[in-house]
Amino acid sequence: MDSQRKDVGILAMDIYFPSACVQQESLEVFDGASKGKYTIGLGQDCMAFCTELEDVISMSLTVTTSLLEKYDIDPKQIGRLEVGSETVIDKSKSIKTWLMKIFEECGNSDIEGVDSTNACYGGTAALLNCVNWVESSSWDGRYGLVICTDSAVYSEGPARPTGGAAAVAMLIGPHAPITFESKYRGTHMSHVYDFYKPILASEYPVVDGKLSQTCYLMALDLCYKRYRDKYEKFEGKPFSLSEADSFVFHSPYNKLVQKSFARLYFNDFLQNSSLVDKDARAKLEPFTNLIGDESYQNRDLEKASQQLSKKLYDAKVQSSTLIPKQVGNMYTASLYAALASVIHNKHGSLDGERIVMFSYGSGLASTMFSFKLHDGQHPFSLSNIASVLNVAGKLESRHEFLPEKFIETMQLMEHRYGAKDFVTSKDTSLLSPGTFYLTHVDSLYRRYYLKKAATEANSLLANGH
Amino acid sequence: MDSQRKDVGILAMDIYFPSACVQQESLEVFDGASKGKYTIGLGQDCMAFCTELEDVISMSLTVTTSLLEKYDIDPKQIGRLEVGSETVIDKSKSIKTWLMKIFEECGNSDIEGVDSTNACYGGTAALLNCVNWVESSSWDGRYGLVICTDSAVYSEGPARPTGGAAAVAMLIGPHAPITFESKYRGTHMSHVYDFYKPILASEYPVVDGKLSQTCYLMALDLCYKRYRDKYEKFEGKPFSLSEADSFVFHSPYNKLVQKSFARLYFNDFLQNSSLVDKDARAKLEPFTNLIGDESYQNRDLEKASQQLSKKLYDAKVQSSTLIPKQVGNMYTASLYAALASVIHNKHGSLDGERIVMFSYGSGLASTMFSFKLHDGQHPFSLSNIASVLNVAGKLESRHEFLPEKFIETMQLMEHRYGAKDFVTSKDTSLLSPGTFYLTHVDSLYRRYYLKKAATEANSLLANGH
């Protein structure tokens, strides 16, 4: 690899999530669920959702223009644009083609890449593809851009509070502050029906929650093993949790992230890692012989390993959980929203650190990979990325909906999914300036979007004053 | 690029199309269309289609196992598997995950890649991704595998005869007989509604035929310009049709391929290429000033440029049209079925030749790129690829359906699309040995497939005799 292509990775990031949200605590009351079922049982605080004004296309338009503007990137400098999503608005036309509107207006239609699909894994597939492109002989020196955009909605029932919505944008190129360690990659793919979307006219998935959790943890074990093997092969020393500073997981709900990190700790124990002290070793010993499903479903093992790894969790995982707990499951965007949370929380102290990522998409596709972090140079510095992400500001300026209003919105959206010939509400007051929104869908199902003026002055300008 | 990664491209290919087909001539009669409307107007001979026993998943299972067996590839030697398709059976679970069944049985679940989506372009996206992977720092030395699989069906009306169905498999790696010329790539992507699938519960697309044809030809012009520019930059001489031996186009129907090649010829004329002689120049002169839509819709220009380029078409395009004319539109598989036709027809004389490819997917995504051909070493030789493809044998052993029976099948398939809880016909007599087929879909929409025994002896074996 020549020096031009060194340290390929994420140069810049931005995130968008709808301002509409509902508190998990109030959902518990509204649903008549036991207190703490969503907040402690699932580990979730709040859930964002799209109203009729927004969808995965509008969110990706918003986050793409925002990234280009905030990092001052000329749209002509983008040579590849890939989208990861599992929210299907059209079964043939890619979300990427909607985004082309932004680039065509600037005279750039020469942009490779389309949409990648496999549940929550599509964003990772898009990211790996984009990195490979920069390292390939067909790279033309321009930036890659990866967009993860999803709206997670569930039919009434226990899965409903595990929804969420967001779009993440990542600029890809060499000399990145968030550099791929391409050699240490552990992948596991398999044919299972844990979560899928065979009911084509409905936005809701078919979910086997218990199976999906087992599949996730099995995939985690396998990917961790493969990641460790490759690490040891290239580094000449074994990998354990102490070799990385942060662990970032795909987060359908926070409780699974807690279980996942505990599971990695249990793996380290099984590998006789010195990370696990004598005392902890004694407590985990009884679970050594559990095999298969037993091992993934044993409550005592889960409890013991979570307790024993609690301190490490606080040090290495906690900082990634902010946005996933506040916004909910964002499918393809979920893992990268968790990465954004780390940068938000720790950007001043990440230089030289390693972040291990675990991406999971039902069906299933999973990969563990890692980044090396560097402070970087403005505008592609970790501190500038944190400032553009503006996580605290975005979380604070949200609009809380009552559960009744959330349910009403879900019902309206059920009718709107796959529909034609309708206009949306003219009231865009809840949208932040610069947000794209759906205005109408015509009789041929063609969708029309507008951008809310970025400032009041611009808004007046747009009205011809 | 180190020597290990030199000459990355297509090492091996296989194709599968359903044995069920209907003659375009008999469809013309059945539909009460004017004689020649489908055969000359569209340029199509015959159309393959899936009966209730087959779908894009079964076809991709069939072609994947066939390629692995015929080239004697250990499934553990596959490190990446990507699927291009626009035929949605599940909106979240990728077709790739169904294919994992083949590899998991052989102990290989460590295979990157998912599905790529944008109409007929998804296969090209998957192919470019796979090639980039081999050239990237994350390549682990194993093969890539690209599957293009689609079933093209249309509601009753003028588009119905432009259906088709097939799956193509391509093995990717270095030292390939079909080598990518990665530097000469011309891409054009844009936001248009020429063909799309917003009606989620239906398998049929929404099509604006006239717009789609104009978009295709405009994209062709732009990609050709960008391809030429890059060629000239790296080769130091201008590109014209004389620089390549074959031109292979995405083929929704053959007539558009005829128009497309004529359009490239007209482009060469506009570039003052010496390829266009004085006589031809005089005949095309009147059309020089046509701009925009006028230029794409002018019948006289179309006629003149087709007549003038007819000899070149016969030499450089004709050999690619066999399968697309006989099988129909295969969406993502269409372009690669056309490439397979070239190899079938000309494998003995391709060494050293250049093939230019034009990939188009509505919505839209388009790329022009090229291959350099080498005879290659067995099993990855052009002659062996031609022998595995067995195009003539596969075309000959098909089963012709009467139009009534074809319509009946379409009606059944309309009910089956997105349905649950059904079993398919037990009569698999029309399937070739080794073909996968759908046996049933359960109450949770889970799909079950079986493989028809490869030989009668195996069949007995499978029954325990």
PDB file of C-alpha atoms in Angstrom, chain A residues 39-265:
ATOM      1  CA  THR A  39     -35.708   1.466  31.487  1.00  0.00           C
ATOM      2  CA  ILE A  40     -33.890  -1.266  33.404  1.00  0.00           C
ATOM      3  CA  GLY A  41     -35.035  -4.470  31.666  1.00  0.00           C
ATOM      4  CA  LEU A  42     -34.146  -3.123  28.228  1.00  0.00           C
ATOM      5  CA  GLY A  43     -31.824  -0.453  29.587  1.00  0.00           C
ATOM      6  CA  GLN A  44     -33.371   2.260  27.394  1.00  0.00           C
ATOM      7  CA  ASP A  45     -34.111   5.883  28.314  1.00  0.00           C
ATOM      8  CA  CYS A  46     -35.861   7.427  25.360  1.00  0.00           C
ATOM      9  CA  MET A  47     -36.892   6.613  21.780  1.00  0.00           C
ATOM     10  CA  ALA A  48     -36.804   8.826  18.687  1.00  0.00           C
ATOM     11  CA  PHE A  49     -39.241   8.292  15.833  1.00  0.00           C
ATOM     12  CA  CYS A  50     -40.138   9.730  12.462  1.00  0.00           C
ATOM     13  CA  THR A  51     -43.367  11.668  12.175  1.00  0.00           C
ATOM     14  CA  GLU A  52     -45.089  11.879   8.792  1.00  0.00           C
ATOM     15  CA  LEU A  53     -42.592  14.564   7.789  1.00  0.00           C
ATOM     16  CA  GLU A  54     -39.551  12.338   7.930  1.00  0.00           C
ATOM     17  CA  ASP A  55     -38.305   9.023   6.594  1.00  0.00           C
ATOM     18  CA  VAL A  56     -34.978   7.335   5.820  1.00  0.00           C
ATOM     19  CA  ILE A  57     -34.597   9.372   2.640  1.00  0.00           C
ATOM     20  CA  SER A  58     -35.158  12.753   4.307  1.00  0.00           C
ATOM     21  CA  MET A  59     -32.867  11.837   7.227  1.00  0.00           C
ATOM     22  CA  SER A  60     -30.086  10.829   4.847  1.00  0.00           C
ATOM     23  CA  LEU A  61     -30.526  14.037   2.816  1.00  0.00           C
ATOM     24  CA  THR A  62     -30.276  15.996   6.069  1.00  0.00           C
ATOM     25  CA  VAL A  63     -27.170  14.289   7.401  1.00  0.00           C
ATOM     26  CA  THR A  64     -25.379  14.316   4.035  1.00  0.00           C
ATOM     27  CA  THR A  65     -25.811  18.048   3.437  1.00  0.00           C
ATOM     28  CA  SER A  66     -24.964  18.745   7.073  1.00  0.00           C
ATOM     29  CA  LEU A  67     -21.671  16.830   6.874  1.00  0.00           C
ATOM     30  CA  LEU A  68     -20.664  18.500   3.604  1.00  0.00           C
ATOM     31  CA  GLU A  69     -21.435  21.963   4.966  1.00  0.00           C
ATOM     32  CA  LYS A  70     -19.918  21.570   8.405  1.00  0.00           C
ATOM     33  CA  TYR A  71     -16.617  20.145   7.171  1.00  0.00           C
ATOM     34  CA  ASP A  72     -16.659  22.414   4.120  1.00  0.00           C
ATOM     35  CA  ILE A  73     -16.400  19.553   1.635  1.00  0.00           C
ATOM     36  CA  ASP A  74     -16.991  20.368  -2.031  1.00  0.00           C
ATOM     37  CA  PRO A  75     -19.574  17.835  -3.317  1.00  0.00           C
ATOM     38  CA  LYS A  76     -17.293  17.336  -6.335  1.00  0.00           C
ATOM     39  CA  GLN A  77     -14.722  15.823  -4.005  1.00  0.00           C
ATOM     40  CA  ILE A  78     -16.942  12.802  -3.343  1.00  0.00           C
ATOM     41  CA  GLY A  79     -16.056   9.832  -5.598  1.00  0.00           C
ATOM     42  CA  ARG A  80     -18.069   7.137  -3.908  1.00  0.00           C
ATOM     43  CA  LEU A  81     -21.287   7.207  -1.914  1.00  0.00           C
ATOM     44  CA  GLU A  82     -22.789   4.121  -0.311  1.00  0.00           C
ATOM     45  CA  VAL A  83     -25.856   3.693   1.799  1.00  0.00           C
ATOM     46  CA  GLY A  84     -26.631   1.021   4.379  1.00  0.00           C
ATOM     47  CA  SER A  85     -30.300   0.622   5.282  1.00  0.00           C
ATOM     48  CA  GLU A  86     -32.947  -1.985   5.972  1.00  0.00           C
ATOM     49  CA  THR A  87     -35.883   0.396   5.764  1.00  0.00           C
ATOM     50  CA  VAL A  88     -37.359  -0.223   2.335  1.00  0.00           C
ATOM     51  CA  ILE A  89     -39.310   2.573   0.694  1.00  0.00           C
ATOM     52  CA  ASP A  90     -38.641   1.294  -2.815  1.00  0.00           C
ATOM     53  CA  LYS A  91     -37.589  -2.271  -3.653  1.00  0.00           C
ATOM     54  CA  SER A  92     -35.509  -1.314  -6.684  1.00  0.00           C
ATOM     55  CA  LYS A  93     -34.432   2.328  -6.560  1.00  0.00           C
ATOM     56  CA  SER A  94     -31.607   2.799  -4.060  1.00  0.00           C
ATOM     57  CA  ILE A  95     -31.638   5.511  -1.378  1.00  0.00           C
ATOM     58  CA  LYS A  96     -28.288   6.519  -2.860  1.00  0.00           C
ATOM     59  CA  THR A  97     -30.033   7.731  -6.026  1.00  0.00           C
ATOM     60  CA  TRP A  98     -32.178  10.137  -3.963  1.00  0.00           C
ATOM     61  CA  LEU A  99     -28.986  11.541  -2.461  1.00  0.00           C
ATOM     62  CA  MET A 100     -27.607  12.129  -5.956  1.00  0.00           C
ATOM     63  CA  LYS A 101     -29.851  15.209  -6.145  1.00  0.00           C
ATOM     64  CA  ILE A 102     -27.425  16.984  -3.776  1.00  0.00           C
ATOM     65  CA  PHE A 103     -24.428  16.144  -5.943  1.00  0.00           C
ATOM     66  CA  GLU A 104     -25.989  16.609  -9.374  1.00  0.00           C
ATOM     67  CA  GLU A 105     -26.873  20.189  -8.459  1.00  0.00           C
ATOM     68  CA  CYS A 106     -23.140  20.751  -7.978  1.00  0.00           C
ATOM     69  CA  GLY A 107     -22.265  19.115 -11.301  1.00  0.00           C
ATOM     70  CA  ASN A 108     -21.058  15.801  -9.907  1.00  0.00           C
ATOM     71  CA  SER A 109     -22.826  12.656 -11.101  1.00  0.00           C
ATOM     72  CA  ASP A 110     -19.636  10.576 -11.239  1.00  0.00           C
ATOM     73  CA  ILE A 111     -20.064   8.817  -7.876  1.00  0.00           C
ATOM     74  CA  GLU A 112     -19.810   5.044  -7.509  1.00  0.00           C
ATOM     75  CA  GLY A 113     -21.642   2.870  -4.989  1.00  0.00           C
ATOM     76  CA  VAL A 114     -25.251   1.873  -4.275  1.00  0.00           C
ATOM     77  CA  ASP A 115     -27.140   0.475  -1.233  1.00  0.00           C
ATOM     78  CA  SER A 116     -26.007  -2.478   0.888  1.00  0.00           C
ATOM     79  CA  THR A 117     -28.612  -4.628   2.551  1.00  0.00           C
ATOM     80  CA  ASN A 118     -28.657  -7.069   5.401  1.00  0.00           C
ATOM     81  CA  ALA A 119     -30.646  -5.882   8.406  1.00  0.00           C
ATOM     82  CA  CYS A 120     -28.497  -3.764  10.747  1.00  0.00           C
ATOM     83  CA  TYR A 121     -25.263  -4.873   9.042  1.00  0.00           C
ATOM     84  CA  GLY A 122     -25.745  -2.882   5.801  1.00  0.00           C
ATOM     85  CA  GLY A 123     -23.909   0.161   7.143  1.00  0.00           C
ATOM     86  CA  THR A 124     -20.861  -1.896   8.041  1.00  0.00           C
ATOM     87  CA  ALA A 125     -20.905  -3.516   4.600  1.00  0.00           C
ATOM     88  CA  ALA A 126     -21.025  -0.046   3.028  1.00  0.00           C
ATOM     89  CA  LEU A 127     -18.181   1.150   5.250  1.00  0.00           C
ATOM     90  CA  LEU A 128     -15.938  -1.837   4.486  1.00  0.00           C
ATOM     91  CA  ASN A 129     -16.681  -1.441   0.758  1.00  0.00           C
ATOM     92  CA  CYS A 130     -15.756   2.220   0.871  1.00  0.00           C
ATOM     93  CA  VAL A 131     -12.484   1.567   2.678  1.00  0.00           C
ATOM     94  CA  ASN A 132     -11.617  -1.190   0.168  1.00  0.00           C
ATOM     95  CA  TRP A 133     -12.299   1.240  -2.680  1.00  0.00           C
ATOM     96  CA  VAL A 134      -9.793   3.760  -1.313  1.00  0.00           C
ATOM     97  CA  GLU A 135      -7.235   0.944  -1.091  1.00  0.00           C
ATOM     98  CA  SER A 136      -7.990  -0.432  -4.577  1.00  0.00           C
ATOM     99  CA  SER A 137      -6.473   0.402  -7.955  1.00  0.00           C
ATOM    100  CA  SER A 138      -9.714   2.066  -9.043  1.00  0.00           C
ATOM    101  CA  TRP A 139      -9.533   4.771  -6.380  1.00  0.00           C
ATOM    102  CA  ASP A 140      -9.391   8.184  -8.046  1.00  0.00           C
ATOM    103  CA  GLY A 141      -8.149  10.180  -5.053  1.00  0.00           C
ATOM    104  CA  ARG A 142     -11.532  11.529  -3.965  1.00  0.00           C
ATOM    105  CA  TYR A 143     -13.406  10.915  -0.704  1.00  0.00           C
ATOM    106  CA  GLY A 144     -15.843   8.130   0.019  1.00  0.00           C
ATOM    107  CA  LEU A 145     -19.061   8.832   1.887  1.00  0.00           C
ATOM    108  CA  VAL A 146     -21.049   6.258   3.858  1.00  0.00           C
ATOM    109  CA  ILE A 147     -24.609   6.896   5.012  1.00  0.00           C
ATOM    110  CA  CYS A 148     -26.434   4.649   7.480  1.00  0.00           C
ATOM    111  CA  THR A 149     -30.121   5.475   7.700  1.00  0.00           C
ATOM    112  CA  ASP A 150     -32.973   3.595   9.344  1.00  0.00           C
ATOM    113  CA  SER A 151     -36.302   3.917  11.036  1.00  0.00           C
ATOM    114  CA  ALA A 152     -36.944   1.024  13.430  1.00  0.00           C
ATOM    115  CA  VAL A 153     -40.630   0.496  14.152  1.00  0.00           C
ATOM    116  CA  TYR A 154     -42.402  -2.525  15.618  1.00  0.00           C
ATOM    117  CA  SER A 155     -46.007  -3.643  15.808  1.00  0.00           C
ATOM    118  CA  GLU A 156     -47.759  -3.320  19.170  1.00  0.00           C
ATOM    119  CA  GLY A 157     -46.277  -5.649  21.745  1.00  0.00           C
ATOM    120  CA  PRO A 158     -43.055  -6.286  23.639  1.00  0.00           C
ATOM    121  CA  ALA A 159     -40.731  -5.209  20.808  1.00  0.00           C
ATOM    122  CA  ARG A 160     -42.345  -1.787  20.269  1.00  0.00           C
ATOM    123  CA  PRO A 161     -40.156   0.043  22.838  1.00  0.00           C
ATOM    124  CA  THR A 162     -37.049  -1.191  20.982  1.00  0.00           C
ATOM    125  CA  GLY A 163     -37.624   1.197  18.063  1.00  0.00           C
ATOM    126  CA  GLY A 164     -35.656   4.280  17.116  1.00  0.00           C
ATOM    127  CA  ALA A 165     -34.547   6.339  14.114  1.00  0.00           C
ATOM    128  CA  ALA A 166     -31.391   8.074  12.900  1.00  0.00           C
ATOM    129  CA  ALA A 167     -28.962   8.646  10.072  1.00  0.00           C
ATOM    130  CA  VAL A 168     -25.170   8.749  10.350  1.00  0.00           C
ATOM    131  CA  ALA A 169     -22.745  10.081   7.715  1.00  0.00           C
ATOM    132  CA  MET A 170     -19.059   9.151   7.586  1.00  0.00           C
ATOM    133  CA  LEU A 171     -16.421  10.612   5.281  1.00  0.00           C
ATOM    134  CA  ILE A 172     -13.816   8.035   4.214  1.00  0.00           C
ATOM    135  CA  GLY A 173     -10.240   8.596   3.087  1.00  0.00           C
ATOM    136  CA  PRO A 174      -6.551   8.202   3.934  1.00  0.00           C
ATOM    137  CA  HIS A 175      -4.762   9.818   6.913  1.00  0.00           C
ATOM    138  CA  ALA A 176      -7.889   9.474   9.025  1.00  0.00           C
ATOM    139  CA  PRO A 177      -8.130  10.126  12.773  1.00  0.00           C
ATOM    140  CA  ILE A 178     -10.223   6.939  13.009  1.00  0.00           C
ATOM    141  CA  THR A 179      -8.051   4.394  11.184  1.00  0.00           C
ATOM    142  CA  PHE A 180      -9.076   0.873  10.198  1.00  0.00           C
ATOM    143  CA  GLU A 181      -6.953  -2.003  11.459  1.00  0.00           C
ATOM    144  CA  SER A 182      -7.869  -4.056   8.388  1.00  0.00           C
ATOM    145  CA  LYS A 183      -5.863  -7.127   9.280  1.00  0.00           C
ATOM    146  CA  TYR A 184      -7.792  -7.948  12.459  1.00  0.00           C
ATOM    147  CA  ARG A 185     -11.238  -8.735  11.202  1.00  0.00           C
ATOM    148  CA  GLY A 186     -13.479 -11.515  12.454  1.00  0.00           C
ATOM    149  CA  THR A 187     -16.586 -12.343  10.416  1.00  0.00           C
ATOM    150  CA  HIS A 188     -19.426 -14.830  10.888  1.00  0.00           C
ATOM    151  CA  MET A 189     -22.359 -15.169   8.489  1.00  0.00           C
ATOM    152  CA  SER A 190     -25.185 -17.667   8.727  1.00  0.00           C
ATOM    153  CA  HIS A 191     -28.687 -18.537   7.483  1.00  0.00           C
ATOM    154  CA  VAL A 192     -31.210 -17.961  10.309  1.00  0.00           C
ATOM    155  CA  TYR A 193     -34.679 -16.521  10.736  1.00  0.00           C
ATOM    156  CA  ASP A 194     -34.195 -14.485  13.908  1.00  0.00           C
ATOM    157  CA  PHE A 195     -35.528 -11.169  12.588  1.00  0.00           C
ATOM    158  CA  TYR A 196     -36.697 -10.633   9.018  1.00  0.00           C
ATOM    159  CA  LYS A 197     -39.153  -8.665   6.921  1.00  0.00           C
ATOM    160  CA  PRO A 198     -41.154 -11.042   4.728  1.00  0.00           C
ATOM    161  CA  ILE A 199     -44.446  -9.116   5.114  1.00  0.00           C
ATOM    162  CA  LEU A 200     -43.810  -6.794   2.242  1.00  0.00           C
ATOM    163  CA  ALA A 201     -46.726  -4.410   2.672  1.00  0.00           C
ATOM    164  CA  SER A 202     -45.878  -3.772   6.326  1.00  0.00           C
ATOM    165  CA  GLU A 203     -42.985  -1.822   7.774  1.00  0.00           C
ATOM    166  CA  TYR A 204     -42.880  -4.151  10.776  1.00  0.00           C
ATOM    167  CA  PRO A 205     -40.481  -7.113  11.011  1.00  0.00           C
ATOM    168  CA  VAL A 206     -41.160 -10.675  12.117  1.00  0.00           C
ATOM    169  CA  VAL A 207     -39.050 -11.178  15.252  1.00  0.00           C
ATOM    170  CA  ASP A 208     -38.084 -14.163  17.342  1.00  0.00           C
ATOM    171  CA  GLY A 209     -36.585 -12.172  20.205  1.00  0.00           C
ATOM    172  CA  LYS A 210     -35.083 -15.089  22.107  1.00  0.00           C
ATOM    173  CA  LEU A 211     -33.523 -16.651  19.009  1.00  0.00           C
ATOM    174  CA  SER A 212     -32.169 -13.288  17.884  1.00  0.00           C
ATOM    175  CA  GLN A 213     -30.433 -12.724  21.214  1.00  0.00           C
ATOM    176  CA  THR A 214     -28.853 -16.191  21.110  1.00  0.00           C
ATOM    177  CA  CYS A 215     -27.758 -15.655  17.490  1.00  0.00           C
ATOM    178  CA  TYR A 216     -26.238 -12.308  18.430  1.00  0.00           C
ATOM    179  CA  LEU A 217     -24.222 -13.794  21.295  1.00  0.00           C
ATOM    180  CA  MET A 218     -23.116 -16.843  19.276  1.00  0.00           C
ATOM    181  CA  ALA A 219     -21.999 -14.546  16.464  1.00  0.00           C
ATOM    182  CA  LEU A 220     -20.168 -12.416  19.020  1.00  0.00           C
ATOM    183  CA  ASP A 221     -18.275 -15.479  20.321  1.00  0.00           C
ATOM    184  CA  LEU A 222     -17.289 -16.559  16.819  1.00  0.00           C
ATOM    185  CA  CYS A 223     -16.255 -13.110  15.646  1.00  0.00           C
ATOM    186  CA  TYR A 224     -14.260 -12.538  18.836  1.00  0.00           C
ATOM    187  CA  LYS A 225     -12.444 -15.841  18.328  1.00  0.00           C
ATOM    188  CA  ARG A 226     -11.581 -14.968  14.726  1.00  0.00           C
ATOM    189  CA  TYR A 227     -10.592 -11.438  15.618  1.00  0.00           C
ATOM    190  CA  ARG A 228      -8.338 -12.751  18.426  1.00  0.00           C
ATOM    191  CA  ASP A 229      -6.765 -15.358  16.128  1.00  0.00           C
ATOM    192  CA  LYS A 230      -5.863 -12.747  13.536  1.00  0.00           C
ATOM    193  CA  TYR A 231      -4.605 -10.320  16.167  1.00  0.00           C
ATOM    194  CA  GLU A 232      -2.344 -12.975  17.632  1.00  0.00           C
ATOM    195  CA  LYS A 233      -1.101 -13.974  14.188  1.00  0.00           C
ATOM    196  CA  PHE A 234      -0.032 -10.429  13.293  1.00  0.00           C
ATOM    197  CA  GLU A 235       0.882  -9.072  16.744  1.00  0.00           C
ATOM    198  CA  GLY A 236       2.551 -12.203  18.125  1.00  0.00           C
ATOM    199  CA  LYS A 237       0.683 -11.935  21.419  1.00  0.00           C
ATOM    200  CA  PRO A 238      -2.777 -13.001  22.559  1.00  0.00           C
ATOM    201  CA  PHE A 239      -5.684 -10.575  22.524  1.00  0.00           C
ATOM    202  CA  SER A 240      -7.786  -9.910  25.619  1.00  0.00           C
ATOM    203  CA  LEU A 241     -10.099  -7.096  26.708  1.00  0.00           C
ATOM    204  CA  SER A 242      -7.070  -5.255  28.051  1.00  0.00           C
ATOM    205  CA  GLU A 243      -5.722  -4.786  24.506  1.00  0.00           C
ATOM    206  CA  ALA A 244      -8.442  -2.269  23.618  1.00  0.00           C
ATOM    207  CA  ASP A 245      -9.706   0.868  25.310  1.00  0.00           C
ATOM    208  CA  SER A 246     -13.291   0.825  24.103  1.00  0.00           C
ATOM    209  CA  PHE A 247     -15.721  -1.837  22.930  1.00  0.00           C
ATOM    210  CA  VAL A 248     -18.611  -0.652  20.817  1.00  0.00           C
ATOM    211  CA  PHE A 249     -21.527  -2.971  20.064  1.00  0.00           C
ATOM    212  CA  HIS A 250     -24.517  -2.877  17.776  1.00  0.00           C
ATOM    213  CA  SER A 251     -27.215  -1.883  20.250  1.00  0.00           C
ATOM    214  CA  PRO A 252     -30.811  -3.007  19.639  1.00  0.00           C
ATOM    215  CA  TYR A 253     -31.298  -2.176  23.348  1.00  0.00           C
ATOM    216  CA  ASN A 254     -28.709  -1.471  26.012  1.00  0.00           C
ATOM    217  CA  LYS A 255     -29.277  -4.636  28.052  1.00  0.00           C
ATOM    218  CA  LEU A 256     -27.874  -6.714  25.194  1.00  0.00           C
ATOM    219  CA  VAL A 257     -24.750  -4.555  25.147  1.00  0.00           C
ATOM    220  CA  GLN A 258     -24.267  -5.260  28.854  1.00  0.00           C
ATOM    221  CA  LYS A 259     -24.666  -8.985  28.205  1.00  0.00           C
ATOM    222  CA  SER A 260     -22.307  -8.822  25.248  1.00  0.00           C
ATOM    223  CA  PHE A 261     -19.415  -7.266  27.083  1.00  0.00           C
ATOM    224  CA  ALA A 262     -19.894  -9.783  29.926  1.00  0.00           C
ATOM    225  CA  ARG A 263     -19.790 -12.504  27.289  1.00  0.00           C
ATOM    226  CA  LEU A 264     -16.431 -11.263  25.986  1.00  0.00           C
ATOM    227  CA  TYR A 265     -15.179 -11.297  29.564  1.00  0.00           C
TER     228      TYR A 265
END
